[in-house]
Short mmCIF file of C-alpha atoms in Angstrom, two decimals:
data_model
loop_
_atom_site.label_atom_id
_atom_site.label_comp_id
_atom_site.label_asym_id
_atom_site.label_seq_id
_atom_site.Cartn_x
_atom_site.Cartn_y
_atom_site.Cartn_z
CA MET A 1 82.29 16.90 4.41
CA GLN A 2 81.20 17.63 7.98
CA GLY A 3 80.32 21.21 7.04
CA ASP A 4 78.15 20.00 4.17
CA ILE A 5 76.35 17.63 6.51
CA ARG A 6 75.70 20.47 8.98
CA ASN A 7 74.35 22.66 6.18
CA PHE A 8 72.09 19.84 4.98
CA VAL A 9 70.75 19.27 8.50
CA GLU A 10 70.09 23.01 8.85
CA TYR A 11 68.23 22.94 5.53
CA LEU A 12 66.05 20.03 6.71
CA VAL A 13 65.18 21.83 9.94
CA CYS A 14 64.78 25.43 8.77
CA VAL A 15 63.55 25.04 5.20
CA ARG A 16 61.87 21.64 5.00
CA ASN A 17 60.59 21.71 8.60
CA ALA A 18 61.38 17.99 8.82
CA ALA A 19 60.39 15.98 11.88
CA THR A 20 63.07 15.61 14.57
CA ASN A 21 63.32 11.84 14.13
CA THR A 22 63.80 12.27 10.38
CA VAL A 23 66.61 14.79 10.87
CA VAL A 24 68.34 12.58 13.45
CA SER A 25 68.10 9.56 11.12
CA TYR A 26 69.51 11.48 8.12
CA GLU A 27 72.38 12.92 10.13
CA ARG A 28 73.27 9.53 11.63
CA ASP A 29 73.34 7.87 8.19
CA LEU A 30 75.47 10.64 6.71
CA ARG A 31 78.01 10.62 9.54
CA LYS A 32 78.42 6.87 9.16
CA MET A 33 79.03 7.35 5.44
CA SER A 34 81.45 10.18 6.15
CA GLY A 35 83.41 8.00 8.58
CA TYR A 36 83.70 5.24 6.00
CA MET A 37 84.84 7.70 3.31
CA ALA A 38 87.45 9.18 5.65
CA GLU A 39 88.93 5.71 6.12
CA GLN A 40 89.23 5.51 2.32
CA GLY A 41 91.02 8.86 2.22
CA ILE A 42 87.99 10.76 0.94
CA CYS A 43 87.31 13.80 3.12
CA LYS A 44 85.46 16.17 0.79
CA SER A 45 81.92 15.75 -0.53
CA GLU A 46 82.96 16.72 -4.04
CA SER A 47 85.52 13.90 -4.03
CA VAL A 48 82.91 11.20 -3.46
CA THR A 49 82.38 9.13 -6.60
CA ALA A 50 79.67 6.74 -7.71
CA THR A 51 82.15 3.89 -7.26
CA ALA A 52 82.93 4.97 -3.69
CA LEU A 53 79.23 5.07 -2.81
CA ASN A 54 78.62 1.70 -4.39
CA ASP A 55 81.52 0.28 -2.37
CA TYR A 56 79.95 1.75 0.76
CA VAL A 57 76.62 0.03 0.03
CA LEU A 58 78.49 -3.27 -0.50
CA TYR A 59 80.28 -2.66 2.82
CA LEU A 60 76.92 -2.28 4.59
CA GLU A 61 75.66 -5.50 3.01
CA LYS A 62 78.77 -7.42 4.05
CA ASN A 63 78.34 -6.17 7.62
CA GLY A 64 74.85 -7.60 7.88
CA MET A 65 72.78 -4.44 7.52
CA SER A 66 69.14 -5.20 6.73
CA THR A 67 67.69 -4.36 3.33
CA ALA A 68 65.40 -1.81 5.00
CA THR A 69 68.39 -0.05 6.61
CA ILE A 70 70.34 -0.03 3.35
CA SER A 71 67.33 1.30 1.42
CA ARG A 72 66.92 4.09 3.97
CA THR A 73 70.63 4.91 3.74
CA ILE A 74 70.49 5.12 -0.05
CA ALA A 75 67.48 7.43 0.17
CA THR A 76 69.47 9.63 2.56
CA LEU A 77 72.49 9.71 0.25
CA ARG A 78 70.34 10.64 -2.73
CA ARG A 79 68.72 13.48 -0.81
CA PHE A 80 72.08 14.72 0.47
CA PHE A 81 73.89 14.76 -2.86
CA ASP A 82 70.89 16.23 -4.65
CA PHE A 83 71.05 19.06 -2.11
CA LEU A 84 74.78 19.53 -2.73
CA CYS A 85 74.30 19.60 -6.50
CA LYS A 86 71.63 22.28 -6.20
CA GLN A 87 73.97 24.25 -3.93
CA GLY A 88 76.75 24.00 -6.52
CA ARG A 89 78.95 21.92 -4.21
CA CYS A 90 79.06 18.93 -6.59
CA LYS A 91 79.22 18.98 -10.38
CA GLY A 92 77.50 15.61 -10.74
CA ASP A 93 75.38 13.43 -8.48
CA PRO A 94 77.39 10.33 -7.50
CA SER A 95 74.31 8.75 -5.91
CA GLU A 96 72.21 8.88 -9.07
CA LEU A 97 72.80 5.26 -10.09
CA LEU A 98 72.56 3.70 -6.63
CA LYS A 99 69.92 0.98 -6.52
CA ALA A 100 68.10 0.15 -3.33
CA PRO A 101 67.82 -3.56 -2.47
CA ARG A 102 64.38 -5.08 -2.71
CA VAL A 103 62.68 -5.03 0.68
CA GLU A 104 60.58 -8.06 1.49
CA ARG A 105 57.18 -6.99 2.72
CA LYS A 106 55.36 -8.87 5.40
CA ASN A 107 51.83 -9.93 4.62
CA VAL A 108 49.49 -7.42 6.18
CA ARG A 109 45.96 -8.38 7.15
CA GLY A 110 43.52 -5.59 6.47
CA VAL A 111 40.80 -4.60 8.92
CA THR A 112 37.29 -6.02 8.58
CA LYS A 113 34.08 -4.00 8.38
CA ASP A 114 33.31 -4.95 11.98
CA GLU A 115 36.74 -3.75 13.09
CA LEU A 116 36.28 -0.48 11.23
CA GLN A 117 33.04 0.00 13.11
CA GLN A 118 34.85 -0.75 16.38
CA LEU A 119 37.33 2.00 15.54
CA LYS A 120 34.50 4.44 14.85
CA ASP A 121 32.79 3.50 18.12
CA VAL A 122 35.77 4.39 20.33
CA ASP A 123 34.84 7.31 22.60
CA ALA A 124 36.86 10.47 22.02
CA ALA A 125 36.96 12.95 24.90
CA GLY A 126 39.91 15.30 25.23
CA PRO A 127 42.34 16.90 22.76
CA LYS A 128 44.63 13.90 22.27
CA GLN A 129 41.80 11.39 21.83
CA LEU A 130 40.04 13.68 19.35
CA ARG A 131 43.29 13.94 17.39
CA ASP A 132 43.89 10.18 17.51
CA ARG A 133 40.38 9.43 16.28
CA ALA A 134 40.69 11.83 13.34
CA MET A 135 44.11 10.41 12.42
CA VAL A 136 43.00 6.78 12.52
CA LEU A 137 39.84 7.44 10.51
CA SER A 138 41.93 9.34 7.94
CA MET A 139 44.19 6.35 7.42
CA SER A 140 41.19 4.04 7.19
CA GLN A 141 40.26 5.95 4.02
CA GLY A 142 43.52 5.22 2.23
CA ILE A 143 45.79 7.98 3.51
CA ARG A 144 49.38 6.93 4.26
CA ALA A 145 51.10 7.65 7.58
CA SER A 146 53.57 9.96 5.80
CA GLU A 147 50.67 11.83 4.19
CA VAL A 148 48.93 12.22 7.54
CA ILE A 149 52.11 13.83 8.92
CA GLY A 150 52.26 16.21 5.95
CA LEU A 151 48.64 17.41 6.12
CA THR A 152 48.15 21.11 6.90
CA ILE A 153 45.09 23.11 7.87
CA PRO A 154 44.68 24.57 4.33
CA ASP A 155 44.65 21.01 2.94
CA MET A 156 41.22 20.41 4.47
CA ASN A 157 37.98 21.22 2.70
CA LEU A 158 35.32 19.93 5.06
CA GLU A 159 32.50 21.71 3.27
CA MET A 160 33.24 19.85 0.05
CA GLY A 161 34.41 16.71 1.87
CA PHE A 162 37.97 16.14 0.68
CA LEU A 163 41.63 16.37 1.73
CA LEU A 164 44.49 17.59 -0.45
CA LEU A 165 47.56 15.37 -0.16
CA ARG A 166 50.81 16.95 -1.31
CA GLY A 167 53.83 14.98 -2.48
CA GLU A 168 57.22 16.34 -3.52
CA ARG A 169 56.27 16.29 -7.20
CA ARG A 170 52.48 15.95 -7.32
CA PHE A 171 49.33 16.12 -5.27
CA ARG A 172 46.06 14.25 -5.09
CA THR A 173 42.66 14.81 -3.55
CA VAL A 174 40.94 12.19 -1.42
CA PRO A 175 37.18 12.32 -0.80
CA ILE A 176 36.26 11.67 2.83
CA ASP A 177 33.03 10.43 4.37
CA GLY A 178 30.80 12.18 6.87
CA CYS A 179 32.25 10.30 9.84
CA LEU A 180 35.75 11.60 9.12
CA VAL A 181 34.45 15.10 8.38
CA ASP A 182 32.82 15.17 11.82
CA ALA A 183 35.96 13.76 13.48
CA LEU A 184 38.18 16.40 11.84
CA ARG A 185 35.77 19.20 12.64
CA ARG A 186 35.65 18.19 16.32
CA TYR A 187 39.41 17.83 16.55
CA VAL A 188 40.08 21.24 14.99
CA SER A 189 37.42 23.07 17.00
CA GLU A 190 37.82 21.29 20.36
CA GLY A 191 41.28 19.76 20.55
CA ARG A 192 43.97 21.17 18.29
CA ASP A 193 44.44 24.54 20.03
CA SER A 194 44.97 22.79 23.37
CA LEU A 195 47.72 20.63 21.85
CA LEU A 196 49.39 23.65 20.21
CA LYS A 197 49.84 25.37 23.60
CA GLY A 198 50.06 28.77 21.97
CA LYS A 199 52.58 27.72 19.31
CA LYS A 200 52.15 28.45 15.61
CA ASN A 201 52.11 25.37 13.40
CA ASP A 202 50.29 24.84 10.11
CA ALA A 203 50.37 21.05 10.51
CA LEU A 204 46.90 19.58 10.90
CA PHE A 205 47.97 16.90 13.34
CA VAL A 206 50.37 18.02 16.08
CA ASN A 207 51.92 16.29 19.06
CA CYS A 208 51.17 17.09 22.69
CA ASN A 209 53.83 19.82 22.69
CA GLY A 210 52.45 21.59 19.63
CA GLY A 211 55.16 20.26 17.31
CA GLY A 212 55.07 17.99 14.27
CA LEU A 213 54.42 14.28 14.49
CA SER A 214 56.99 11.65 13.54
CA ARG A 215 56.23 8.47 11.61
CA GLN A 216 57.01 6.49 14.76
CA GLY A 217 54.58 8.67 16.68
CA VAL A 218 51.82 7.91 14.18
CA TRP A 219 52.44 4.16 14.50
CA LYS A 220 52.21 4.42 18.30
CA VAL A 221 48.91 6.30 18.04
CA VAL A 222 47.45 3.68 15.70
CA LYS A 223 48.59 0.78 17.89
CA TYR A 224 47.21 2.35 21.07
CA TYR A 225 43.93 3.33 19.41
CA GLY A 226 43.57 -0.21 18.09
CA GLN A 227 44.00 -1.60 21.61
CA ARG A 228 41.26 0.72 22.83
CA ALA A 229 39.00 -0.63 20.07
CA GLY A 230 39.89 -4.22 20.93
CA ILE A 231 42.06 -4.77 17.84
CA GLN A 232 45.52 -6.10 18.62
CA GLU A 233 48.62 -5.01 16.67
CA LEU A 234 46.78 -2.53 14.46
CA THR A 235 49.08 -0.79 11.93
CA PRO A 236 48.67 2.09 9.42
CA ASP A 237 49.10 -0.39 6.56
CA ALA A 238 46.29 -2.57 7.90
CA LEU A 239 44.03 0.48 8.16
CA ARG A 240 44.58 1.26 4.50
CA MET A 241 43.47 -2.23 3.40
CA PRO A 242 39.88 -2.78 4.58
CA LEU A 243 38.53 -6.28 3.89
CA GLY A 244 35.24 -6.84 2.13
#
């Protein structure tokens, strides 16, 4: 099973170009599952059954794992065994019937019109600040953190005023206002090349080393930008739910 996990990780890195944090999380979840299976005498991926996976999920629940952690683990297992099936390593997908526990969502207070204006009024001078401004304004127009990470340069159409958001199975276009168009244009023309540091990367938003952004990185940007605007504990979810 360890070889299959290594191949899956290589696929995430080389083919899917997944963020480092995502790869680390997937590999950690899979190695924990592999350790549990080994204790049950199951050492090969093709020997894992739906019953064995269900027992593993019950084991996580009994050991006090949060619903969010279990849901993430199930998502990892589904991705892993789907990969193995497509590679011909498994005849059937044992993770197909796994059900993620319901995750309780905290009530999120959206931002007010005044707070949105405060975000727009934050001065942006320098590559990182130009990037942060464009990212935050993108999310304020309904774009998810995961979609922000996935945006590429060809996904922008600033002349027509929209962004193309690509999912695994579908895509959608989001119209953007003049303020965001200006923020994106400034970031691309004045800041992005400095962040790339000579590296090649199609991602629209890159980190300070020219690589891809992680979800955690996006949350940190939003929180810091909110503090600069005088808004405490700002989150991507709050940005996507303007009030009034």
